[in-house]
mmCIF file of C-alpha atoms in Angstrom:
data_model
loop_
_atom_site.group_PDB
_atom_site.id
_atom_site.type_symbol
_atom_site.label_atom_id
_atom_site.label_comp_id
_atom_site.label_asym_id
_atom_site.label_seq_id
_atom_site.Cartn_x
_atom_site.Cartn_y
_atom_site.Cartn_z
ATOM 1 C CA MET A 1 -7.562 -45.736 13.017
ATOM 2 C CA PRO A 2 -9.689 -43.055 14.705
ATOM 3 C CA GLY A 3 -12.616 -41.462 12.924
ATOM 4 C CA LEU A 4 -14.274 -38.031 13.076
ATOM 5 C CA SER A 5 -17.930 -37.071 12.649
ATOM 6 C CA ASN A 6 -20.498 -34.444 13.545
ATOM 7 C CA GLY A 7 -18.220 -31.442 13.456
ATOM 8 C CA THR A 8 -19.935 -28.200 14.510
ATOM 9 C CA ALA A 9 -19.048 -24.617 15.402
ATOM 10 C CA GLU A 10 -21.358 -22.016 16.880
ATOM 11 C CA ARG A 11 -21.003 -18.571 18.295
ATOM 12 C CA VAL A 12 -21.960 -18.050 21.894
ATOM 13 C CA SER A 13 -21.701 -14.400 22.870
ATOM 14 C CA ASP A 14 -18.140 -13.418 21.948
ATOM 15 C CA ASN A 15 -16.830 -16.981 21.898
ATOM 16 C CA PHE A 16 -16.817 -19.805 19.363
ATOM 17 C CA VAL A 17 -17.684 -23.262 20.674
ATOM 18 C CA ILE A 18 -16.287 -26.014 18.448
ATOM 19 C CA ASN A 19 -17.333 -29.677 18.787
ATOM 20 C CA VAL A 20 -16.594 -32.939 17.033
ATOM 21 C CA THR A 21 -17.224 -36.621 17.689
ATOM 22 C CA ALA A 22 -14.130 -38.806 17.620
ATOM 23 C CA ALA A 23 -13.951 -42.607 18.014
ATOM 24 C CA ASP A 24 -11.311 -45.282 17.555
ATOM 25 C CA ILE A 25 -12.023 -48.808 16.398
ATOM 26 C CA ASN A 26 -9.342 -50.037 18.761
ATOM 27 C CA ALA A 27 -11.098 -50.267 22.102
ATOM 28 C CA GLY A 28 -9.239 -48.588 24.919
ATOM 29 C CA ASP A 29 -6.938 -46.713 22.544
ATOM 30 C CA SER A 30 -6.106 -43.170 23.609
ATOM 31 C CA ILE A 31 -6.669 -40.402 21.055
ATOM 32 C CA THR A 32 -5.981 -36.704 20.794
ATOM 33 C CA VAL A 33 -8.206 -34.313 18.871
ATOM 34 C CA ASN A 34 -7.305 -30.880 17.540
ATOM 35 C CA ALA A 35 -9.238 -28.141 15.757
ATOM 36 C CA THR A 36 -7.508 -25.751 13.349
ATOM 37 C CA ILE A 37 -9.091 -22.423 12.473
ATOM 38 C CA GLN A 38 -8.284 -21.157 8.984
ATOM 39 C CA TYR A 39 -5.715 -18.318 8.974
ATOM 40 C CA GLY A 40 -4.985 -19.055 12.628
ATOM 41 C CA SER A 41 -3.871 -21.589 15.186
ATOM 42 C CA THR A 42 -4.509 -25.172 16.155
ATOM 43 C CA TYR A 43 -6.323 -25.841 19.422
ATOM 44 C CA ALA A 44 -6.338 -29.012 21.535
ATOM 45 C CA MET A 45 -9.858 -30.270 22.165
ATOM 46 C CA ALA A 46 -10.986 -31.793 25.463
ATOM 47 C CA PHE A 47 -13.370 -34.733 25.890
ATOM 48 C CA ASP A 48 -16.777 -33.760 27.265
ATOM 49 C CA GLY A 49 -18.112 -36.680 29.281
ATOM 50 C CA VAL A 50 -21.653 -35.285 29.182
ATOM 51 C CA THR A 51 -22.032 -34.981 25.410
ATOM 52 C CA GLY A 52 -19.435 -37.544 24.415
ATOM 53 C CA ASN A 53 -17.868 -34.997 22.084
ATOM 54 C CA TYR A 54 -14.513 -33.295 21.983
ATOM 55 C CA THR A 55 -14.826 -29.573 22.482
ATOM 56 C CA VAL A 56 -12.876 -26.326 22.637
ATOM 57 C CA THR A 57 -13.975 -22.732 23.206
ATOM 58 C CA VAL A 58 -12.058 -19.976 21.423
ATOM 59 C CA SER A 59 -12.659 -16.326 22.193
ATOM 60 C CA GLN A 60 -13.217 -13.993 19.261
ATOM 61 C CA ALA A 61 -10.848 -11.462 20.835
ATOM 62 C CA SER A 62 -7.958 -13.918 20.542
ATOM 63 C CA ILE A 63 -8.376 -14.469 16.813
ATOM 64 C CA GLN A 64 -10.075 -11.343 15.454
ATOM 65 C CA SER A 65 -6.829 -9.663 14.397
ATOM 66 C CA GLU A 66 -5.862 -12.707 12.297
ATOM 67 C CA ARG A 67 -8.712 -12.419 9.790
ATOM 68 C CA GLY A 68 -12.360 -11.448 9.754
ATOM 69 C CA GLY A 69 -15.294 -13.022 7.950
ATOM 70 C CA THR A 70 -15.922 -16.705 7.314
ATOM 71 C CA ARG A 71 -13.163 -19.068 8.440
ATOM 72 C CA VAL A 72 -13.193 -22.836 7.973
ATOM 73 C CA VAL A 73 -12.560 -25.160 10.915
ATOM 74 C CA THR A 74 -10.786 -28.469 10.240
ATOM 75 C CA PHE A 75 -10.125 -31.355 12.605
ATOM 76 C CA GLU A 76 -7.389 -33.895 13.221
ATOM 77 C CA THR A 77 -7.266 -36.890 15.543
ATOM 78 C CA THR A 78 -4.331 -39.134 16.349
ATOM 79 C CA ASP A 79 -4.223 -42.439 18.249
ATOM 80 C CA LEU A 80 -1.399 -44.119 20.152
ATOM 81 C CA HIS A 81 -0.063 -45.488 16.903
ATOM 82 C CA GLN A 82 0.347 -41.878 15.688
ATOM 83 C CA THR A 83 -2.021 -42.549 12.836
ATOM 84 C CA PRO A 84 -3.662 -39.191 12.025
ATOM 85 C CA THR A 85 -7.106 -38.690 10.592
ATOM 86 C CA ASN A 86 -7.972 -35.329 9.068
ATOM 87 C CA GLU A 87 -11.490 -34.136 8.335
ATOM 88 C CA ASN A 88 -12.758 -30.833 6.869
ATOM 89 C CA PHE A 89 -16.390 -31.888 6.419
ATOM 90 C CA ALA A 90 -16.329 -30.336 2.921
ATOM 91 C CA ASP A 91 -15.513 -26.947 4.489
ATOM 92 C CA ALA A 92 -18.983 -26.922 6.036
ATOM 93 C CA VAL A 93 -17.832 -26.180 9.584
ATOM 94 C CA THR A 94 -17.172 -22.449 9.757
ATOM 95 C CA ILE A 95 -17.095 -19.515 12.127
ATOM 96 C CA ASP A 96 -17.888 -15.919 11.205
ATOM 97 C CA VAL A 97 -15.462 -13.488 12.832
ATOM 98 C CA ASP A 98 -16.518 -9.847 13.105
ATOM 99 C CA LYS A 99 -14.834 -7.673 10.486
ATOM 100 C CA THR A 100 -12.797 -4.702 11.612
ATOM 101 C CA SER A 101 -11.806 -1.512 9.807
ATOM 102 C CA SER A 102 -8.451 0.180 10.070
ATOM 103 C CA PHE A 103 -6.728 2.074 7.309
ATOM 104 C CA THR A 104 -4.193 4.700 6.325
ATOM 105 C CA PHE A 105 -5.353 7.453 3.984
ATOM 106 C CA THR A 106 -2.859 9.665 2.128
ATOM 107 C CA SER A 107 -2.807 12.103 -0.777
ATOM 108 C CA SER A 108 -0.050 12.628 -3.330
ATOM 109 C CA SER A 109 0.107 16.297 -2.340
ATOM 110 C CA ASN A 110 -1.753 18.562 0.052
ATOM 111 C CA ALA A 111 -0.712 21.803 -1.640
ATOM 112 C CA VAL A 112 -0.705 21.980 -5.427
ATOM 113 C CA THR A 113 -0.382 24.790 -7.938
ATOM 114 C CA LEU A 114 -2.348 24.103 -11.105
ATOM 115 C CA ALA A 115 -2.937 26.143 -14.233
ATOM 116 C CA PRO A 116 -6.538 26.643 -15.343
ATOM 117 C CA GLY A 117 -7.838 23.416 -16.840
ATOM 118 C CA VAL A 118 -8.753 19.860 -15.830
ATOM 119 C CA HIS A 119 -6.375 17.968 -13.555
ATOM 120 C CA THR A 120 -6.314 14.914 -11.283
ATOM 121 C CA LEU A 121 -5.073 14.447 -7.736
ATOM 122 C CA SER A 122 -4.095 10.986 -6.475
ATOM 123 C CA PHE A 123 -4.966 9.372 -3.153
ATOM 124 C CA ASN A 124 -4.127 6.025 -1.572
ATOM 125 C CA ILE A 125 -5.966 3.824 0.933
ATOM 126 C CA GLU A 126 -3.988 1.136 2.747
ATOM 127 C CA ASN A 127 -6.285 -1.442 4.315
ATOM 128 C CA ASP A 128 -5.033 -2.497 7.744
ATOM 129 C CA GLY A 129 -8.301 -4.125 8.834
ATOM 130 C CA ASN A 130 -8.902 -7.869 9.128
ATOM 131 C CA PHE A 131 -10.900 -8.230 5.913
ATOM 132 C CA ALA A 132 -11.378 -6.661 2.493
ATOM 133 C CA ASP A 133 -13.162 -3.343 2.907
ATOM 134 C CA THR A 134 -15.001 -0.731 0.882
ATOM 135 C CA PHE A 135 -14.616 2.975 1.508
ATOM 136 C CA LEU A 136 -17.164 5.731 0.876
ATOM 137 C CA ILE A 137 -15.447 8.792 -0.632
ATOM 138 C CA THR A 138 -16.830 12.297 -0.195
ATOM 139 C CA ASN A 139 -15.363 15.729 -0.762
ATOM 140 C CA SER A 140 -15.847 19.396 -0.053
ATOM 141 C CA SER A 141 -14.328 22.298 -1.953
ATOM 142 C CA VAL A 142 -14.733 25.959 -1.000
ATOM 143 C CA ASN A 143 -14.890 27.029 -4.647
ATOM 144 C CA SER A 144 -16.431 23.778 -5.958
ATOM 145 C CA TRP A 145 -13.357 22.997 -8.046
ATOM 146 C CA ILE A 146 -13.520 19.254 -7.273
ATOM 147 C CA THR A 147 -15.773 18.056 -10.065
ATOM 148 C CA SER A 148 -15.497 14.276 -9.793
ATOM 149 C CA THR A 149 -14.674 11.642 -7.160
ATOM 150 C CA PRO A 150 -15.356 7.908 -7.035
ATOM 151 C CA LEU A 151 -18.285 7.014 -4.820
ATOM 152 C CA MET A 152 -16.722 3.840 -3.444
ATOM 153 C CA VAL A 153 -13.210 2.403 -3.423
ATOM 154 C CA SER A 154 -12.734 -1.306 -2.676
ATOM 155 C CA VAL A 155 -9.470 -2.466 -1.110
ATOM 156 C CA GLY A 156 -8.518 -6.087 -0.588
ATOM 157 C CA TYR A 157 -7.270 -7.555 2.664
ATOM 158 C CA ASP A 158 -3.711 -6.452 3.467
ATOM 159 C CA SER A 159 -3.648 -4.382 0.266
ATOM 160 C CA ASP A 160 -3.755 -0.793 -0.857
ATOM 161 C CA GLU A 161 -5.556 0.991 -3.674
ATOM 162 C CA ASP A 162 -4.991 4.265 -5.516
ATOM 163 C CA PHE A 163 -7.786 6.483 -6.786
ATOM 164 C CA THR A 164 -8.006 9.957 -8.298
ATOM 165 C CA ILE A 165 -10.288 12.953 -8.055
ATOM 166 C CA THR A 166 -10.832 15.497 -10.806
ATOM 167 C CA VAL A 167 -10.034 19.142 -10.139
ATOM 168 C CA THR A 168 -11.288 21.679 -12.666
ATOM 169 C CA VAL A 169 -9.465 24.982 -12.210
ATOM 170 C CA PRO A 170 -11.363 27.913 -13.785
ATOM 171 C CA HIS A 171 -9.762 30.757 -15.723
ATOM 172 C CA VAL A 172 -9.315 33.041 -12.743
ATOM 173 C CA ALA A 173 -6.452 35.190 -11.516
ATOM 174 C CA GLU A 174 -3.144 33.573 -10.696
ATOM 175 C CA GLY A 175 -2.804 32.959 -6.968
ATOM 176 C CA THR A 176 -6.497 32.288 -6.292
ATOM 177 C CA ILE A 177 -6.746 29.510 -3.684
ATOM 178 C CA ASP A 178 -9.316 26.766 -3.197
ATOM 179 C CA SER A 179 -9.364 24.763 0.056
ATOM 180 C CA TRP A 180 -10.593 21.184 -0.137
ATOM 181 C CA THR A 181 -11.180 18.105 1.998
ATOM 182 C CA VAL A 182 -11.507 14.486 0.840
ATOM 183 C CA THR A 183 -12.938 11.988 3.339
ATOM 184 C CA ALA A 184 -12.880 8.181 3.353
ATOM 185 C CA VAL A 185 -15.316 6.187 5.539
ATOM 186 C CA ALA A 186 -14.833 2.436 6.018
ATOM 187 C CA GLN A 187 -17.893 0.268 5.467
ATOM 188 C CA ASN A 188 -16.974 -2.765 7.584
ATOM 189 C CA ASP A 189 -17.011 -0.361 10.525
ATOM 190 C CA ASN A 190 -18.353 3.033 9.508
ATOM 191 C CA SER A 191 -17.175 4.621 12.735
ATOM 192 C CA GLN A 192 -13.712 4.531 11.176
ATOM 193 C CA SER A 193 -12.967 7.495 8.906
ATOM 194 C CA ASP A 194 -10.072 9.682 7.867
ATOM 195 C CA GLU A 195 -9.621 12.776 5.760
ATOM 196 C CA GLU A 196 -7.008 14.613 3.746
ATOM 197 C CA ALA A 197 -7.189 18.410 3.540
ATOM 198 C CA GLY A 198 -5.289 20.634 1.166
ATOM 199 C CA THR A 199 -5.242 23.616 -1.148
ATOM 200 C CA THR A 200 -5.168 24.214 -4.874
ATOM 201 C CA THR A 201 -3.531 27.447 -5.998
ATOM 202 C CA VAL A 202 -4.097 28.760 -9.506
ATOM 203 C CA GLY A 203 -0.890 28.876 -11.513
ATOM 204 C CA SER A 204 -0.206 31.377 -14.256
ATOM 205 C CA ILE A 205 -0.845 30.904 -17.942
ATOM 206 C CA SER A 206 0.416 33.365 -20.542
ATOM 207 C CA SER A 207 -1.720 33.973 -23.605
ATOM 208 C CA HIS A 208 -2.740 36.936 -25.718
ATOM 209 C CA THR A 209 -4.238 38.039 -29.021
ATOM 210 C CA VAL A 210 -3.178 40.661 -31.554
ATOM 211 C CA THR A 211 -5.711 42.489 -33.707
ATOM 212 C CA GLY A 212 -5.305 45.222 -36.275
ATOM 213 C CA GLY A 213 -7.291 48.336 -37.038
ATOM 214 C CA ALA A 214 -7.392 49.416 -40.678
ATOM 215 C CA ALA A 215 -6.548 46.626 -43.067
ATOM 216 C CA THR A 216 -5.214 49.046 -45.688
ATOM 217 C CA GLY A 217 -3.802 52.546 -45.984
ATOM 218 C CA SER A 218 -1.999 54.775 -48.480
ATOM 219 C CA GLY A 219 0.611 57.526 -48.499
ATOM 220 C CA ASP A 220 2.914 59.509 -50.720
ATOM 221 C CA PRO A 221 6.465 58.303 -51.276
ATOM 222 C CA GLY A 222 8.679 59.417 -48.407
ATOM 223 C CA THR A 223 5.798 59.808 -45.965
ATOM 224 C CA SER A 224 4.514 57.623 -43.134
ATOM 225 C CA VAL A 225 1.156 55.924 -42.696
ATOM 226 C CA LYS A 226 0.002 55.259 -39.156
ATOM 227 C CA TYR A 227 -1.634 52.001 -38.074
ATOM 228 C CA TYR A 228 -2.988 50.846 -34.737
ATOM 229 C CA PHE A 229 -2.665 47.317 -33.390
ATOM 230 C CA THR A 230 -4.116 45.988 -30.143
ATOM 231 C CA ILE A 231 -2.625 43.422 -27.772
ATOM 232 C CA THR A 232 -5.152 41.769 -25.422
ATOM 233 C CA ASN A 233 -3.904 39.828 -22.414
ATOM 234 C CA THR A 234 -5.998 36.643 -22.337
ATOM 235 C CA GLY A 235 -3.825 35.002 -19.676
ATOM 236 C CA ASN A 236 -4.626 35.022 -15.979
ATOM 237 C CA ALA A 237 -1.912 37.351 -14.692
ATOM 238 C CA GLU A 238 -0.283 40.655 -15.507
ATOM 239 C CA ASP A 239 2.260 40.116 -18.251
ATOM 240 C CA THR A 240 4.854 41.903 -20.324
ATOM 241 C CA PHE A 241 4.547 41.717 -24.100
ATOM 242 C CA VAL A 242 7.382 42.570 -26.452
ATOM 243 C CA TYR A 243 6.314 43.740 -29.908
ATOM 244 C CA SER A 244 7.996 44.652 -33.189
ATOM 245 C CA THR A 245 7.110 45.611 -36.770
ATOM 246 C CA SER A 246 8.495 44.674 -40.158
ATOM 247 C CA SER A 247 7.705 45.399 -43.792
ATOM 248 C CA THR A 248 7.946 43.795 -47.161
ATOM 249 C CA GLY A 249 9.223 45.559 -50.269
ATOM 250 C CA GLY A 250 12.145 47.224 -48.565
ATOM 251 C CA TRP A 251 9.959 49.829 -46.881
ATOM 252 C CA THR A 252 10.746 50.635 -43.271
ATOM 253 C CA THR A 253 8.655 50.737 -40.114
ATOM 254 C CA ALA A 254 8.702 52.498 -36.771
ATOM 255 C CA GLY A 255 7.192 50.646 -33.834
ATOM 256 C CA SER A 256 8.866 48.307 -31.375
ATOM 257 C CA GLY A 257 9.012 47.999 -27.619
ATOM 258 C CA SER A 258 7.193 46.340 -24.752
ATOM 259 C CA VAL A 259 4.053 46.913 -22.712
ATOM 260 C CA VAL A 260 2.791 45.616 -19.368
ATOM 261 C CA ILE A 261 -0.881 44.618 -19.531
ATOM 262 C CA ALA A 262 -3.093 43.466 -16.673
ATOM 263 C CA MET A 263 -5.176 40.281 -16.917
ATOM 264 C CA GLY A 264 -8.095 40.770 -19.290
ATOM 265 C CA ASN A 265 -6.961 44.226 -20.429
ATOM 266 C CA SER A 266 -5.817 45.523 -23.807
ATOM 267 C CA GLN A 267 -3.278 48.022 -25.059
ATOM 268 C CA THR A 268 -3.481 49.746 -28.469
ATOM 269 C CA ILE A 269 -0.148 50.679 -30.006
ATOM 270 C CA GLU A 270 0.532 53.175 -32.778
ATOM 271 C CA VAL A 271 3.144 52.255 -35.403
ATOM 272 C CA SER A 272 4.271 53.817 -38.681
ATOM 273 C CA HIS A 273 4.773 52.355 -42.140
ATOM 274 C CA ASN A 274 7.243 54.438 -44.168
ATOM 275 C CA VAL A 275 6.428 54.539 -47.863
ATOM 276 C CA GLY A 276 9.590 54.067 -49.890
ATOM 277 C CA ASN A 277 11.069 57.225 -51.415
ATOM 278 C CA LEU A 278 11.270 55.552 -54.794
ATOM 279 C CA ALA A 279 7.873 53.912 -54.616
ATOM 280 C CA GLU A 280 5.812 54.194 -57.749
ATOM 281 C CA ALA A 281 2.103 54.734 -57.924
ATOM 282 C CA SER A 282 0.134 51.718 -56.700
ATOM 283 C CA ASP A 283 3.189 49.954 -55.266
ATOM 284 C CA THR A 284 2.223 48.060 -52.130
ATOM 285 C CA ALA A 285 3.964 46.679 -49.090
ATOM 286 C CA THR A 286 2.723 44.816 -46.041
ATOM 287 C CA ILE A 287 3.461 45.911 -42.488
ATOM 288 C CA THR A 288 3.343 43.137 -39.902
ATOM 289 C CA PHE A 289 2.960 43.725 -36.182
ATOM 290 C CA GLU A 290 4.210 40.855 -34.034
ATOM 291 C CA ALA A 291 3.929 40.179 -30.315
ATOM 292 C CA GLY A 292 5.199 36.759 -29.367
ATOM 293 C CA SER A 293 3.531 34.145 -31.509
ATOM 294 C CA GLU A 294 0.638 36.401 -32.514
ATOM 295 C CA SER A 295 0.609 38.891 -35.389
ATOM 296 C CA ALA A 296 -1.586 41.053 -37.601
ATOM 297 C CA SER A 297 -0.908 42.877 -40.873
ATOM 298 C CA SER A 298 -2.015 45.836 -42.969
ATOM 299 C CA VAL A 299 -1.262 46.744 -46.595
ATOM 300 C CA THR A 300 -0.031 50.200 -47.621
ATOM 301 C CA THR A 301 -0.340 51.531 -51.179
ATOM 302 C CA ALA A 302 1.840 54.327 -52.608
ATOM 303 C CA ASN A 303 -0.150 57.275 -53.949
ATOM 304 C CA GLN A 304 0.340 58.658 -57.469
#
């Protein structure tokens, strides 16, 4: 049975020179010796009459696409009796193949419309290089709306990884646009980079407040008391607000309609509370002014 010893592998320029000593206890027996590179192929080794070893030279270019980094070399020898001997030398014989970087970088959307608030955008890196890689992430935003990105994203060999950035949209007018760029730079080969560019457009939000003027008023039976209520548009776009009034105690009101109010502006509206004809001294009723989900009230007292 043939035996193997003294396995070595060294890099010479852009080649890997692999050697091993092989011997057979049966004198005159013919043997074959092969070297197998992890993640790759098996190579026939030739006898070197000068060193007495079996040797093979493998170019890095021929195996670099298979896998980068440390790769174990194992050996096998077979004699005429087809009795194989395998030896891995405790995985001590290795070559170190240069790592490459290649990747595909995509975003979930390059044009988004987002209401004021905190949001996330998703990105994906697909690692097409020959080894696990880490990617440096940077960003630019014209209006500085990107408030958080990961510094580094690690992606395994032949894998992909999602990550998110945080976009904080301020309370500004609907339709305002921010242009942004997110860049990924590979670290195995930092000459390899890619970027995704896009825009964030502010979407509309509708909100408002209603406030009253005088909290109380009084009037004679059969007369009207005027009140003033204010609608303030706290949304980020011009909006139309429908309003109405109502009263307790069977008294009537006058004041309903709609108003168009620009972002950040207010409109004060006059309404009337009609004191009941049969109201007695000190009778009270409440007038309520409503606009959407917001309201305010005042109390009217009948005079003596």
